[in-house]
Structures are given as structure tokens and as C-alpha cells.
Amino acid sequence: SVFRSSPLLANIALHGMEEALQEVFSQKYTTYGMQPDINFNPPLFHRYAGNFVILHKSKKVIEECLEIINDWLENIGLKLKDSTTRIAHTLGDGKVQTGFDYLGFNIRQYPVKDINSATDRNGNKLGFKTLIKPAKEAIKRHVRVLKHTIRLYRNAPQEKLIEMLTPKIREWCNYYDSVVSSRVFAKMDNILFHQLLRWGYYRASMQGKKQTVNKYWGVDKGKGWKFITPDGKVLRNHKESCSH
């Protein structure tokens, strides 16, 4: 189970939250009040600025964390926002939402056969694997950025448009290059192609589609479907813009 909050508090306001959780669980889960219970794994907490996520296999522990955090926030005059705070299950239990988004990534586990299964520390098959992908909302935001940039420079030279698109594509791809993103990159390249095609049609409305493609792409120059200027400046697509 996972407890997750969207950007809610300033970084300084959240300082001390993790310590509050650690203090409660270090005291609560002990045997006879003296030795730690070796069978209990404390919840994992991760925070970046105003975003944080808490991970644990027990929904009961997650709900307890929620109570602790609400009490801690109340002491400084704040509270969690119900609309952006939820409990999810990474594998899916039919009761709560499956997977969760965090910092632009979607984290989810999928049931698989043993041959593809992840293993625990002892090498035992878990029956699932964890996949981290670009979140749907992050993809939508990137599409909007590309669309806005292309529209903003629809009257600019092709070279200028390439200059403005290149860093946006490269930075987005580098951010998601380390996760499962090849299919997303291919999808983004398809969307980008049609966005650029509309840009070309707008600029060459009196020409046919074939003439427009030949003017802005390198098909008839032996360069394939490369968005390329007459002097050879090429727009690197998402697959080509990865850091490795």
C-alpha cells in the first residue's frame, strides 16, 4: 500500500515530518518495550520539495502514518488536502487504485510468470515485476509544451523552430531515459511528427502535401523522415535524444 500527497507544503514546512514518523515507529514496534521486533519493517518515506510518498506492505501501517502526519501538521497550523492525498496499491488488490504517480513517474507492479518475476533478498520469486514509466499527466504536459512551441514559432524559419524544440525534447528524454520509456518515446515522436506536419501545411498552404513533406523532411534527400533544413540542420527526435 502507498500513501501519497501531491505538492502541498513548502519544503521548509515539511522539514521534520520524517523524524516524526521514525520516532513513533521506533517506540511502537518493540518487543516487551526493550528489543526491536525483527519481523516488522518500518515504513519507507521519501520527500522531494512539497511531494512525498510513504511505502509499506500493510495498509494499516499506511493509515497510521496518515494519522501521525495529520497530527504533526496540525501542530503547525496545516493539514493535508483530501483531493490530492490517497492510498494506492502498487500491485492491485481490487479495493484501491493500482499504482501511483510521483515526480512525473508512474510506479506500478504487474503480475508475471516466474521467468520474468522479481526476486526477494533470498532469491525467491515474488510473482510480479515493478515498472516505472512516465506518468500520463507528464506526457500530456510535454505534448502541450511542444504544441505551444510549434505554434509560437509557426512563422519563424525552420532552423529557429529546431533550435527551440531541441532542448525541450532533450531535457524531457534525459529525465525519463532511466525508466521504461521506449514505447512512450515512440508515441511522442509520432505526435511530434503530426504537429510538425500541421506546421508545414500552415506555412505552405498553397503547396500540396507531398511538396510540403519534401521541403521540410529529408525523404527525397535519402535522409528518411528527418525534420531537416536545406543546409542539414536536423531535429533529433525523442528516441535519438537520450543521454546514452
PDB file of N, CA, C and O in Angstrom, residues 81-114:
ATOM      1  N   LYS A  81      -4.414  17.985   2.017  1.00  0.00           N
ATOM      2  CA  LYS A  81      -5.550  18.253   1.152  1.00  0.00           C
ATOM      3  C   LYS A  81      -6.145  16.928   0.692  1.00  0.00           C
ATOM      4  O   LYS A  81      -5.469  16.118   0.056  1.00  0.00           O
ATOM      5  N   ASP A  82      -7.403  16.702   1.017  1.00  0.00           N
ATOM      6  CA  ASP A  82      -8.043  15.418   0.719  1.00  0.00           C
ATOM      7  C   ASP A  82      -8.026  15.078  -0.767  1.00  0.00           C
ATOM      8  O   ASP A  82      -7.869  13.915  -1.149  1.00  0.00           O
ATOM      9  N   SER A  83      -8.182  16.080  -1.622  1.00  0.00           N
ATOM     10  CA  SER A  83      -8.287  15.822  -3.056  1.00  0.00           C
ATOM     11  C   SER A  83      -6.973  15.357  -3.675  1.00  0.00           C
ATOM     12  O   SER A  83      -6.968  14.787  -4.768  1.00  0.00           O
ATOM     13  N   THR A  84      -5.848  15.590  -3.007  1.00  0.00           N
ATOM     14  CA  THR A  84      -4.552  15.189  -3.562  1.00  0.00           C
ATOM     15  C   THR A  84      -3.828  14.194  -2.667  1.00  0.00           C
ATOM     16  O   THR A  84      -2.633  13.972  -2.819  1.00  0.00           O
ATOM     17  N   THR A  85      -4.542  13.600  -1.736  1.00  0.00           N
ATOM     18  CA  THR A  85      -3.959  12.612  -0.831  1.00  0.00           C
ATOM     19  C   THR A  85      -4.729  11.310  -0.976  1.00  0.00           C
ATOM     20  O   THR A  85      -5.952  11.302  -0.864  1.00  0.00           O
ATOM     21  N   ARG A  86      -4.023  10.228  -1.225  1.00  0.00           N
ATOM     22  CA  ARG A  86      -4.734   8.965  -1.415  1.00  0.00           C
ATOM     23  C   ARG A  86      -3.861   7.776  -1.057  1.00  0.00           C
ATOM     24  O   ARG A  86      -2.640   7.885  -0.958  1.00  0.00           O
ATOM     25  N   ILE A  87      -4.510   6.643  -0.872  1.00  0.00           N
ATOM     26  CA  ILE A  87      -3.837   5.367  -0.644  1.00  0.00           C
ATOM     27  C   ILE A  87      -3.994   4.526  -1.903  1.00  0.00           C
ATOM     28  O   ILE A  87      -5.082   4.452  -2.480  1.00  0.00           O
ATOM     29  N   ALA A  88      -2.908   3.914  -2.344  1.00  0.00           N
ATOM     30  CA  ALA A  88      -2.936   3.081  -3.542  1.00  0.00           C
ATOM     31  C   ALA A  88      -2.205   1.777  -3.265  1.00  0.00           C
ATOM     32  O   ALA A  88      -1.472   1.652  -2.281  1.00  0.00           O
ATOM     33  N   HIS A  89      -2.412   0.813  -4.139  1.00  0.00           N
ATOM     34  CA  HIS A  89      -1.737  -0.479  -4.047  1.00  0.00           C
ATOM     35  C   HIS A  89      -0.908  -0.650  -5.311  1.00  0.00           C
ATOM     36  O   HIS A  89      -1.427  -0.543  -6.423  1.00  0.00           O
ATOM     37  N   THR A  90       0.387  -0.918  -5.167  1.00  0.00           N
ATOM     38  CA  THR A  90       1.260  -0.976  -6.340  1.00  0.00           C
ATOM     39  C   THR A  90       0.960  -2.164  -7.240  1.00  0.00           C
ATOM     40  O   THR A  90       1.209  -2.111  -8.447  1.00  0.00           O
ATOM     41  N   LEU A  91       0.421  -3.242  -6.680  1.00  0.00           N
ATOM     42  CA  LEU A  91       0.113  -4.435  -7.471  1.00  0.00           C
ATOM     43  C   LEU A  91      -1.367  -4.551  -7.789  1.00  0.00           C
ATOM     44  O   LEU A  91      -1.754  -5.128  -8.797  1.00  0.00           O
ATOM     45  N   GLY A  92      -2.196  -3.970  -6.938  1.00  0.00           N
ATOM     46  CA  GLY A  92      -3.636  -4.020  -7.154  1.00  0.00           C
ATOM     47  C   GLY A  92      -4.296  -5.058  -6.275  1.00  0.00           C
ATOM     48  O   GLY A  92      -3.954  -6.235  -6.337  1.00  0.00           O
ATOM     49  N   ASP A  93      -5.232  -4.612  -5.444  1.00  0.00           N
ATOM     50  CA  ASP A  93      -5.959  -5.545  -4.584  1.00  0.00           C
ATOM     51  C   ASP A  93      -7.462  -5.479  -4.819  1.00  0.00           C
ATOM     52  O   ASP A  93      -8.235  -6.115  -4.104  1.00  0.00           O
ATOM     53  N   GLY A  94      -7.890  -4.709  -5.829  1.00  0.00           N
ATOM     54  CA  GLY A  94      -9.305  -4.606  -6.145  1.00  0.00           C
ATOM     55  C   GLY A  94     -10.072  -3.648  -5.261  1.00  0.00           C
ATOM     56  O   GLY A  94     -11.267  -3.439  -5.461  1.00  0.00           O
ATOM     57  N   LYS A  95      -9.404  -3.044  -4.276  1.00  0.00           N
ATOM     58  CA  LYS A  95     -10.087  -2.164  -3.334  1.00  0.00           C
ATOM     59  C   LYS A  95      -9.662  -0.705  -3.493  1.00  0.00           C
ATOM     60  O   LYS A  95     -10.458   0.199  -3.270  1.00  0.00           O
ATOM     61  N   VAL A  96      -8.406  -0.485  -3.831  1.00  0.00           N
ATOM     62  CA  VAL A  96      -7.907   0.877  -4.022  1.00  0.00           C
ATOM     63  C   VAL A  96      -7.242   0.965  -5.390  1.00  0.00           C
ATOM     64  O   VAL A  96      -7.024  -0.038  -6.062  1.00  0.00           O
ATOM     65  N   GLN A  97      -6.921   2.181  -5.794  1.00  0.00           N
ATOM     66  CA  GLN A  97      -6.321   2.394  -7.109  1.00  0.00           C
ATOM     67  C   GLN A  97      -4.974   1.691  -7.222  1.00  0.00           C
ATOM     68  O   GLN A  97      -4.199   1.633  -6.271  1.00  0.00           O
ATOM     69  N   THR A  98      -4.695   1.156  -8.409  1.00  0.00           N
ATOM     70  CA  THR A  98      -3.447   0.436  -8.642  1.00  0.00           C
ATOM     71  C   THR A  98      -2.366   1.395  -9.120  1.00  0.00           C
ATOM     72  O   THR A  98      -2.564   2.135 -10.072  1.00  0.00           O
ATOM     73  N   GLY A  99      -1.209   1.359  -8.464  1.00  0.00           N
ATOM     74  CA  GLY A  99      -0.095   2.209  -8.845  1.00  0.00           C
ATOM     75  C   GLY A  99      -0.289   3.654  -8.412  1.00  0.00           C
ATOM     76  O   GLY A  99      -1.366   4.050  -7.965  1.00  0.00           O
ATOM     77  N   PHE A 100       0.777   4.440  -8.536  1.00  0.00           N
ATOM     78  CA  PHE A 100       0.690   5.846  -8.152  1.00  0.00           C
ATOM     79  C   PHE A 100       1.704   6.656  -8.948  1.00  0.00           C
ATOM     80  O   PHE A 100       2.673   6.125  -9.489  1.00  0.00           O
ATOM     81  N   ASP A 101       1.449   7.955  -9.043  1.00  0.00           N
ATOM     82  CA  ASP A 101       2.345   8.877  -9.729  1.00  0.00           C
ATOM     83  C   ASP A 101       3.154   9.656  -8.702  1.00  0.00           C
ATOM     84  O   ASP A 101       2.625  10.075  -7.665  1.00  0.00           O
ATOM     85  N   TYR A 102       4.432   9.854  -9.018  1.00  0.00           N
ATOM     86  CA  TYR A 102       5.306  10.596  -8.108  1.00  0.00           C
ATOM     87  C   TYR A 102       6.406  11.264  -8.921  1.00  0.00           C
ATOM     88  O   TYR A 102       7.139  10.593  -9.655  1.00  0.00           O
ATOM     89  N   LEU A 103       6.486  12.582  -8.835  1.00  0.00           N
ATOM     90  CA  LEU A 103       7.508  13.374  -9.521  1.00  0.00           C
ATOM     91  C   LEU A 103       7.521  13.120 -11.027  1.00  0.00           C
ATOM     92  O   LEU A 103       8.575  13.084 -11.661  1.00  0.00           O
ATOM     93  N   GLY A 104       6.339  12.921 -11.596  1.00  0.00           N
ATOM     94  CA  GLY A 104       6.239  12.729 -13.036  1.00  0.00           C
ATOM     95  C   GLY A 104       6.387  11.289 -13.489  1.00  0.00           C
ATOM     96  O   GLY A 104       6.330  11.008 -14.689  1.00  0.00           O
ATOM     97  N   PHE A 105       6.570  10.367 -12.542  1.00  0.00           N
ATOM     98  CA  PHE A 105       6.705   8.951 -12.867  1.00  0.00           C
ATOM     99  C   PHE A 105       5.470   8.188 -12.393  1.00  0.00           C
ATOM    100  O   PHE A 105       4.850   8.554 -11.395  1.00  0.00           O
ATOM    101  N   ASN A 106       5.138   7.123 -13.101  1.00  0.00           N
ATOM    102  CA  ASN A 106       4.108   6.201 -12.649  1.00  0.00           C
ATOM    103  C   ASN A 106       4.787   4.927 -12.169  1.00  0.00           C
ATOM    104  O   ASN A 106       5.564   4.314 -12.907  1.00  0.00           O
ATOM    105  N   ILE A 107       4.523   4.541 -10.926  1.00  0.00           N
ATOM    106  CA  ILE A 107       5.128   3.346 -10.327  1.00  0.00           C
ATOM    107  C   ILE A 107       4.029   2.311 -10.125  1.00  0.00           C
ATOM    108  O   ILE A 107       3.016   2.589  -9.466  1.00  0.00           O
ATOM    109  N   ARG A 108       4.247   1.145 -10.689  1.00  0.00           N
ATOM    110  CA  ARG A 108       3.227   0.101 -10.608  1.00  0.00           C
ATOM    111  C   ARG A 108       3.880  -1.268 -10.743  1.00  0.00           C
ATOM    112  O   ARG A 108       4.922  -1.405 -11.390  1.00  0.00           O
ATOM    113  N   GLN A 109       3.270  -2.270 -10.113  1.00  0.00           N
ATOM    114  CA  GLN A 109       3.749  -3.647 -10.215  1.00  0.00           C
ATOM    115  C   GLN A 109       2.748  -4.480 -11.014  1.00  0.00           C
ATOM    116  O   GLN A 109       1.537  -4.267 -10.925  1.00  0.00           O
ATOM    117  N   TYR A 110       3.287  -5.432 -11.784  1.00  0.00           N
ATOM    118  CA  TYR A 110       2.463  -6.254 -12.663  1.00  0.00           C
ATOM    119  C   TYR A 110       2.714  -7.733 -12.378  1.00  0.00           C
ATOM    120  O   TYR A 110       3.876  -8.155 -12.280  1.00  0.00           O
ATOM    121  N   PRO A 111       1.641  -8.535 -12.251  1.00  0.00           N
ATOM    122  CA  PRO A 111       1.832  -9.982 -12.064  1.00  0.00           C
ATOM    123  C   PRO A 111       2.431 -10.602 -13.317  1.00  0.00           C
ATOM    124  O   PRO A 111       2.009 -10.299 -14.434  1.00  0.00           O
ATOM    125  N   VAL A 112       3.434 -11.456 -13.147  1.00  0.00           N
ATOM    126  CA  VAL A 112       4.108 -12.096 -14.280  1.00  0.00           C
ATOM    127  C   VAL A 112       4.431 -13.544 -13.926  1.00  0.00           C
ATOM    128  O   VAL A 112       4.356 -13.956 -12.763  1.00  0.00           O
ATOM    129  N   LYS A 113       4.822 -14.308 -14.931  1.00  0.00           N
ATOM    130  CA  LYS A 113       5.265 -15.675 -14.707  1.00  0.00           C
ATOM    131  C   LYS A 113       6.645 -15.661 -14.047  1.00  0.00           C
ATOM    132  O   LYS A 113       7.365 -14.673 -14.093  1.00  0.00           O
ATOM    133  N   ASP A 114       7.017 -16.790 -13.467  1.00  0.00           N
ATOM    134  CA  ASP A 114       8.270 -16.863 -12.709  1.00  0.00           C
ATOM    135  C   ASP A 114       9.485 -16.453 -13.523  1.00  0.00           C
ATOM    136  O   ASP A 114      10.432 -15.860 -12.996  1.00  0.00           O
TER     137      ASP A 114
END
